[in-house]
PDB file of C-alpha atoms in Angstrom:
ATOM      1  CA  UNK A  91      21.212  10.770 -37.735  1.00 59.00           C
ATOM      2  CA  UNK A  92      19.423   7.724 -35.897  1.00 65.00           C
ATOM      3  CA  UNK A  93      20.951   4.460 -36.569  1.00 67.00           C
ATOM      4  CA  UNK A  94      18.561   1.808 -37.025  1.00 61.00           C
ATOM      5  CA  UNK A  95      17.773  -0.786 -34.560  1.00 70.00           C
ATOM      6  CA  UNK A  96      19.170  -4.217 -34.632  1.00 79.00           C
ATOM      7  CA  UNK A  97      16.473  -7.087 -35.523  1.00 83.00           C
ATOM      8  CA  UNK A  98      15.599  -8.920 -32.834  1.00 86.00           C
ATOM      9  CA  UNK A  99      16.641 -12.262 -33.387  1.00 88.00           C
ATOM     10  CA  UNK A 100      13.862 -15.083 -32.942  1.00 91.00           C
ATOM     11  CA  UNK A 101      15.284 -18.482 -32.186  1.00 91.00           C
ATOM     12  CA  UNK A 102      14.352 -21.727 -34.624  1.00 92.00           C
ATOM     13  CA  UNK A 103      13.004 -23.280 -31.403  1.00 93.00           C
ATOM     14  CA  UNK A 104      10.395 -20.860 -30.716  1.00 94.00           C
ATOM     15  CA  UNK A 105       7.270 -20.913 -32.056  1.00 95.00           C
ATOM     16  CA  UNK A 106       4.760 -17.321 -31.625  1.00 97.00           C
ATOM     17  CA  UNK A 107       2.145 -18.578 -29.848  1.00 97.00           C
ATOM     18  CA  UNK A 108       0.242 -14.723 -29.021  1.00 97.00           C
ATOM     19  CA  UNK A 109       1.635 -11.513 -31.028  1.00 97.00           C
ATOM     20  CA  UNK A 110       2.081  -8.223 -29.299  1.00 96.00           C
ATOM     21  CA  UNK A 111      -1.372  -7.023 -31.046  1.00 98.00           C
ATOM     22  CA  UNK A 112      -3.192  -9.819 -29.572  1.00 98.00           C
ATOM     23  CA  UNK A 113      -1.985  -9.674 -25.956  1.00 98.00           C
ATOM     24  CA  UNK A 114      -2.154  -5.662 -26.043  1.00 98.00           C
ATOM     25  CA  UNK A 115      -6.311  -6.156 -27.229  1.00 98.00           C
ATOM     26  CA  UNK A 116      -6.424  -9.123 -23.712  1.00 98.00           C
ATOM     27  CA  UNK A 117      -4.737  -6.404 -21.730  1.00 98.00           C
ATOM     28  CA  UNK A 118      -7.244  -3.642 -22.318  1.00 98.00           C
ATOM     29  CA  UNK A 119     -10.058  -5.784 -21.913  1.00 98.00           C
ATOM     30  CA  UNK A 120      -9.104  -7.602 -18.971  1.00 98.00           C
ATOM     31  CA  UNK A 121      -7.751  -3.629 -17.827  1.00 97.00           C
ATOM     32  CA  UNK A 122     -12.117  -2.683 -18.792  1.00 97.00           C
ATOM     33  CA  UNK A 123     -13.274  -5.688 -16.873  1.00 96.00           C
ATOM     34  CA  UNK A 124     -10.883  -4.317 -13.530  1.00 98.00           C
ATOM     35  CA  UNK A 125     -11.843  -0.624 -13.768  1.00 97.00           C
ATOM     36  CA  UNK A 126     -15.218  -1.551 -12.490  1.00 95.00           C
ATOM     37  CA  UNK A 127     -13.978  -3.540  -9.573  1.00 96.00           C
ATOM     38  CA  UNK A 128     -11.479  -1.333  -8.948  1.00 96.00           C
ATOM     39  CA  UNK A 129     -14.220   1.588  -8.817  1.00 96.00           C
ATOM     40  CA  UNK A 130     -16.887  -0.512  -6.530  1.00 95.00           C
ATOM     41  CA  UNK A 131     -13.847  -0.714  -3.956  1.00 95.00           C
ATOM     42  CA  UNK A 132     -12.637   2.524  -4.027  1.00 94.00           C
ATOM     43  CA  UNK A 133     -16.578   3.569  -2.874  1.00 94.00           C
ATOM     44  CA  UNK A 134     -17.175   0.560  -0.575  1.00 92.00           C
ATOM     45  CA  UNK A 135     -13.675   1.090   1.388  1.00 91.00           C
ATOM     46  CA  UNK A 136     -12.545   4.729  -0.003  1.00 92.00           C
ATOM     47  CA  UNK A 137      -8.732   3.443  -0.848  1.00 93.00           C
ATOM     48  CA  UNK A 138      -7.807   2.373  -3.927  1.00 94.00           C
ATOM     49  CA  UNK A 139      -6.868  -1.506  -4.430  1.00 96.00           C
ATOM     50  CA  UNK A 140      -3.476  -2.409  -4.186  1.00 96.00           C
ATOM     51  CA  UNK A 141      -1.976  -3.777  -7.614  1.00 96.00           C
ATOM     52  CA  UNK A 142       0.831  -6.527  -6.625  1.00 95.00           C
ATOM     53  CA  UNK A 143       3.228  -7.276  -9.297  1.00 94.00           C
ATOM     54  CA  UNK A 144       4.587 -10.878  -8.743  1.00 92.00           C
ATOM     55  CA  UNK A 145       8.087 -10.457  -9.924  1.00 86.00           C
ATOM     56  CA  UNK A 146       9.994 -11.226 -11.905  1.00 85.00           C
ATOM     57  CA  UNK A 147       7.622 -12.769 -14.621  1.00 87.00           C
ATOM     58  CA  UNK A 148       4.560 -10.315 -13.990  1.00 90.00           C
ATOM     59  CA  UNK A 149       6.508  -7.078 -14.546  1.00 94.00           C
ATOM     60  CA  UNK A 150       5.637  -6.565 -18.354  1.00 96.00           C
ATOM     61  CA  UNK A 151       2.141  -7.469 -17.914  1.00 97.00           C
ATOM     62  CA  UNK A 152       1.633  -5.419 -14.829  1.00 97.00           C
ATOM     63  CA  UNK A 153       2.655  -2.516 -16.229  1.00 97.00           C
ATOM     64  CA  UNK A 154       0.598  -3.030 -19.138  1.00 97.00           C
ATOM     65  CA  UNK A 155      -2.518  -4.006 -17.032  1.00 98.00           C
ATOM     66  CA  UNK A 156      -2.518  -1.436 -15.138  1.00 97.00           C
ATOM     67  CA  UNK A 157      -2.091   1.453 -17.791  1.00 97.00           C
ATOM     68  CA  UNK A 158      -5.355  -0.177 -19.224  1.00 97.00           C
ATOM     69  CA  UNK A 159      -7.616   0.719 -15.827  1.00 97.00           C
ATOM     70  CA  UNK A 160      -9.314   3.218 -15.894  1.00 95.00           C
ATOM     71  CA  UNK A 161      -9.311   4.007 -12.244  1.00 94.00           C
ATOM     72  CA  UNK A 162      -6.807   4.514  -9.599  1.00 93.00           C
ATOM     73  CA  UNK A 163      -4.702   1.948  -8.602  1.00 95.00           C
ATOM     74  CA  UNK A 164      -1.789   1.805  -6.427  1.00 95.00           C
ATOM     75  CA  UNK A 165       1.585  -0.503  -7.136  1.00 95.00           C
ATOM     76  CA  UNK A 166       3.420  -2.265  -5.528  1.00 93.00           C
ATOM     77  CA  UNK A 167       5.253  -5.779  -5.837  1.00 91.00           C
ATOM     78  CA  UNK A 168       6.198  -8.818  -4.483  1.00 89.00           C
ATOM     79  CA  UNK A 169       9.064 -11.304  -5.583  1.00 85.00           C
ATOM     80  CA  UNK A 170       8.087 -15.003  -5.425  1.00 79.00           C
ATOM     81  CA  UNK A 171       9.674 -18.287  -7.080  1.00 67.00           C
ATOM     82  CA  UNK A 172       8.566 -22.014  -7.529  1.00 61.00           C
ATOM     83  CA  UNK A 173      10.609 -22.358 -10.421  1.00 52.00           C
ATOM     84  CA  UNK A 174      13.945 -22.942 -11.660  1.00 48.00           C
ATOM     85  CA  UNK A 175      15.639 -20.637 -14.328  1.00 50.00           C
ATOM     86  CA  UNK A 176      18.381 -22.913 -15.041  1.00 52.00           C
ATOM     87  CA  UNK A 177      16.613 -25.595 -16.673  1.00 51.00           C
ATOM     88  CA  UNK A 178      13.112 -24.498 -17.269  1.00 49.00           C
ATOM     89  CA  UNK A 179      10.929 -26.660 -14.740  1.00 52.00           C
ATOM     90  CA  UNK A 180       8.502 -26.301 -12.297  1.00 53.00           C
ATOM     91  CA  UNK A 181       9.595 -26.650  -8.238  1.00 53.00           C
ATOM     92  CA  UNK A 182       7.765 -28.243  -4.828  1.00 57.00           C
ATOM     93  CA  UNK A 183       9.236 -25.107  -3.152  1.00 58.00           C
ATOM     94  CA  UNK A 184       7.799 -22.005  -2.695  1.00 62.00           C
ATOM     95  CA  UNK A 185       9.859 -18.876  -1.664  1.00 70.00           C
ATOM     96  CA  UNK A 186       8.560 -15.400  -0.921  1.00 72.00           C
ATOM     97  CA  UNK A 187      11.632 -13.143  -0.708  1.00 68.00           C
ATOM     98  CA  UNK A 188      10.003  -9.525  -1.258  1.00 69.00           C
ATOM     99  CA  UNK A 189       6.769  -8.923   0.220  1.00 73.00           C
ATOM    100  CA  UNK A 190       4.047  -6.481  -0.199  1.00 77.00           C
ATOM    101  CA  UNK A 191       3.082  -4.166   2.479  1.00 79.00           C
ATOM    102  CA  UNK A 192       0.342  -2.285   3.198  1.00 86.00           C
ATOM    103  CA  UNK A 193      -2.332  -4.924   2.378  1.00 91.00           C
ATOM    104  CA  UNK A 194      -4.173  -4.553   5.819  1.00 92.00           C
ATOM    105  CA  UNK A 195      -7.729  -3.738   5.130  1.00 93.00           C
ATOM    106  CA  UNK A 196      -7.253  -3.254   1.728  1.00 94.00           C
ATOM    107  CA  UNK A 197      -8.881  -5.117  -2.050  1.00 96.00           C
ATOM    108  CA  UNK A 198      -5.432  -6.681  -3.314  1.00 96.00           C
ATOM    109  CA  UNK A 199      -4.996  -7.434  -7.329  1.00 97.00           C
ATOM    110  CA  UNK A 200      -2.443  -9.910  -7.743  1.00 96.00           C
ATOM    111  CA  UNK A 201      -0.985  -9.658 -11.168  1.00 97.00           C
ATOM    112  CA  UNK A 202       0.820 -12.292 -12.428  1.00 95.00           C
ATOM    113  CA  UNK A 203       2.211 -13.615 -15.855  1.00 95.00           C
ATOM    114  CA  UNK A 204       1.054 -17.181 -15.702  1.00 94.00           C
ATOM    115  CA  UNK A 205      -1.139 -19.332 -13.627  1.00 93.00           C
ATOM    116  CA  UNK A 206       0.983 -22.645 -14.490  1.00 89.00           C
ATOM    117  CA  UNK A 207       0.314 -24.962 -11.737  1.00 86.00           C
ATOM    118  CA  UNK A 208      -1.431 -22.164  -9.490  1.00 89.00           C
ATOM    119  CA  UNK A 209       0.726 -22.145  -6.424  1.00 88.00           C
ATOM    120  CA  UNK A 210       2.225 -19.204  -6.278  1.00 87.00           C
ATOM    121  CA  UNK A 211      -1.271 -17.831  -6.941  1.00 92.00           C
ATOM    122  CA  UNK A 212      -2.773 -20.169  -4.099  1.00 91.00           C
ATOM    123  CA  UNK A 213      -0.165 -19.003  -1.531  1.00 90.00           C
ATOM    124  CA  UNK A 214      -0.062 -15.461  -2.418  1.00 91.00           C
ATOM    125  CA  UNK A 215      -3.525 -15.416  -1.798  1.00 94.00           C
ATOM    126  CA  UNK A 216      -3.263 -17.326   1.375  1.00 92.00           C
ATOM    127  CA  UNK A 217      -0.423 -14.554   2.038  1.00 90.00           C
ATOM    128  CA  UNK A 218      -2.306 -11.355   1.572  1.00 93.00           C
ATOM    129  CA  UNK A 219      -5.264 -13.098   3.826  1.00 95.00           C
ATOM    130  CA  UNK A 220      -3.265 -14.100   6.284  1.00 92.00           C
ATOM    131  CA  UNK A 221      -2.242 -10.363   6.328  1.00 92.00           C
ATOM    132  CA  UNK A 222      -5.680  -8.553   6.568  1.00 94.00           C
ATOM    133  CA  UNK A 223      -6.350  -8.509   3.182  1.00 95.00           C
ATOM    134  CA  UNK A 224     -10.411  -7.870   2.932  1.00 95.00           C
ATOM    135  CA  UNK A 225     -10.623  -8.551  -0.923  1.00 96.00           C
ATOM    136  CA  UNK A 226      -7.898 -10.491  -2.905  1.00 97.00           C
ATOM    137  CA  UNK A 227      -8.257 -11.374  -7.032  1.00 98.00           C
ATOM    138  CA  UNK A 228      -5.856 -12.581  -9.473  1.00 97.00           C
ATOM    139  CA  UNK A 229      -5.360 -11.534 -12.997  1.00 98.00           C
ATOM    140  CA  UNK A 230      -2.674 -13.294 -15.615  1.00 97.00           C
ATOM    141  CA  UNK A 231      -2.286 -13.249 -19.262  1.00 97.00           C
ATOM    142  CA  UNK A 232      -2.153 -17.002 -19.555  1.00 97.00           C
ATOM    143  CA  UNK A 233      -3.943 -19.727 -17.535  1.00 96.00           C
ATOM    144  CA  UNK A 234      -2.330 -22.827 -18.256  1.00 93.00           C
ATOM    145  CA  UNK A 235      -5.736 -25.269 -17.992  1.00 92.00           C
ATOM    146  CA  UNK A 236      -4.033 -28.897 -16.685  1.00 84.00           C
ATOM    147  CA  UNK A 237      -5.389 -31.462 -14.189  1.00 83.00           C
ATOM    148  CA  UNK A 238      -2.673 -30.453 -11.233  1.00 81.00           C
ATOM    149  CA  UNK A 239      -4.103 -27.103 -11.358  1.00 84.00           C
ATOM    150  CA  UNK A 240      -4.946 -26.008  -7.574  1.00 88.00           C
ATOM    151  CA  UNK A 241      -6.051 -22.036  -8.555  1.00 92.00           C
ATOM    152  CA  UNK A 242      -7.983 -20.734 -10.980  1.00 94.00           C
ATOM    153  CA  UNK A 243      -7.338 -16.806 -11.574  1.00 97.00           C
ATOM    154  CA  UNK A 244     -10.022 -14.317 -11.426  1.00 97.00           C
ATOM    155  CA  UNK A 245      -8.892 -12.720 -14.964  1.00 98.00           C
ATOM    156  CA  UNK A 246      -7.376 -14.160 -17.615  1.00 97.00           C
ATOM    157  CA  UNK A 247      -5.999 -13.141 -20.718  1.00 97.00           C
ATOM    158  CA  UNK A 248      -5.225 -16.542 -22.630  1.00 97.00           C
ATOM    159  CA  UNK A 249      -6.625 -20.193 -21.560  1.00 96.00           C
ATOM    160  CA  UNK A 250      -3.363 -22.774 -22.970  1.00 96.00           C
ATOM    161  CA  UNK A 251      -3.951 -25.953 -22.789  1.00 92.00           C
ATOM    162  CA  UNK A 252      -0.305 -28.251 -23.374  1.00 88.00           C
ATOM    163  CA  UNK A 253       3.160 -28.717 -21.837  1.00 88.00           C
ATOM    164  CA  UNK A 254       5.221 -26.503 -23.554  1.00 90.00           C
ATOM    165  CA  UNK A 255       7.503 -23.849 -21.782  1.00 91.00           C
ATOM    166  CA  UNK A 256       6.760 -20.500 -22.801  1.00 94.00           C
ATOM    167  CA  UNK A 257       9.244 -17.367 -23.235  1.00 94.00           C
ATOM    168  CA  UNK A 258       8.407 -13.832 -23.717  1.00 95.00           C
ATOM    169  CA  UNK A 259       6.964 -11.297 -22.347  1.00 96.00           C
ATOM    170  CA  UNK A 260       7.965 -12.156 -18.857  1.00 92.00           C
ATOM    171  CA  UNK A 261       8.348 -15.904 -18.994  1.00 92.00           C
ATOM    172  CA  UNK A 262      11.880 -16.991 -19.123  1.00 90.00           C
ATOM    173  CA  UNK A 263      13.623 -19.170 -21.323  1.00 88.00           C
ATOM    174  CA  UNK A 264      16.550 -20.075 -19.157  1.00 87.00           C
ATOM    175  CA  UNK A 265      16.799 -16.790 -17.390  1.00 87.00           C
ATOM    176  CA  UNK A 266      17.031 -15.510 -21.637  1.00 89.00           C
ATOM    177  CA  UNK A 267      14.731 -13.804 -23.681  1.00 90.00           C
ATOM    178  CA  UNK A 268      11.818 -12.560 -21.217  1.00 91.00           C
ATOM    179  CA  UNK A 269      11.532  -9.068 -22.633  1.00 92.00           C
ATOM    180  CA  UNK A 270      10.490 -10.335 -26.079  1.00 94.00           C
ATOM    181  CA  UNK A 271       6.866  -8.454 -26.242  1.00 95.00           C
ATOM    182  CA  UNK A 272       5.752 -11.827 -27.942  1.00 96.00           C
ATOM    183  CA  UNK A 273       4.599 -14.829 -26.494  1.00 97.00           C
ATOM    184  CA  UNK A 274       6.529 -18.048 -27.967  1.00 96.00           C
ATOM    185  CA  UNK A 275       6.438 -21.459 -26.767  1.00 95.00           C
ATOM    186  CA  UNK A 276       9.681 -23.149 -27.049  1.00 93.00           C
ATOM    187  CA  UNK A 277       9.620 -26.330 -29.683  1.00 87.00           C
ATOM    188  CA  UNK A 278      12.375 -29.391 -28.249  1.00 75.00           C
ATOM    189  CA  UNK A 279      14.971 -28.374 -26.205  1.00 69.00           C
ATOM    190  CA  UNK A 280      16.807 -25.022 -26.099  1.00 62.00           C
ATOM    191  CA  UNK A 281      20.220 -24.429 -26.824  1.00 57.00           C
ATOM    192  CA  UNK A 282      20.945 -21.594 -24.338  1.00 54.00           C
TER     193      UNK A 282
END
């Protein structure tokens, strides 16, 4: 006999800000608006494009994403932070500590779980150019829209615009919490 799963338990602080259903219906049509891409550059260079994941955040959507192509696609991943987990905020530095290979020659998709600022974006761009990249586009599920934004992605699942810290789904609330498969955005201060 199968014991029930425990509840998962929402915090008071959070508020849902994009339900599973709703970022599952973004995936496949951002995964629709991909396959064609992804089938133009598979005749124009006969390789696949590369799918980076940005990790950690992008994992959850990546895999999602690319389930939702409907052409080949070949993963791999990248680790990159400009953030702190300890206290939620934004950082001036930029640190690339697992890098993609292979990118020589190749139509990159850079798959991300949130274009907040746009720098990691902006340099992982810069990075897979830099490297022989002959193509390179972006896709996340949310685009935070704010004045200090220096990238906008190529696909995006959800336009935001406001301060708040999100959590789920990849996004971290305090290094807690990101494989909720819901979208929150944290309400005051967390007590974590």
């Amino acid at each position: 006999m199968h014991k029930h799963p425990k509840e998962r338990t929402i915090p008071p602080y959070f508020q849902l800000t994009y339900a599973k259903e709703d970022i599952a219906y973004r995936t496949y049509q951002l995964g629709t608006d991909i396959s064609t891409w992804a089938e133009e550059s598979y005749k124009e260079t006969g390789e696949q494009i590369l799918g980076v994941c940005i990790l950690r955040g992008g994992v959850f959507f990546f895999s999602d994403l690319l389930k939702q192509i409907a052409y080949t696609v070949e993963p791999s991943y990248c680790r990159c932070q400009s953030y702190s987990s300890e206290d939620n905020t934004q950082g001036d530095t930029f640190n690339i500590t697992v890098k993609p290979e292979g990118i020589e020659g190749r139509h990159v998709l850079l798959v991300d779980d949130i274009c907040d600022s746009g720098k990691t974006l902006s340099k992982m761009v810069e990075y897979c150019q830099e490297n022989g990249a002959k193509e390179v586009r972006t896709a996340v599920l949310i685009h935070r829209i704010h004045e200090e934004s220096v990238y906008t992605p190529d696909y995006t699942g959800f336009r935001y615009e406001g301060n708040e810290w999100f959590a789920g789904y990849g996004m971290e609330d305090k290094n807690h919490r990101a494989n909720y498969p819901e979208v929150y955005i944290i309400k005051g201060n967390s007590v974590d």
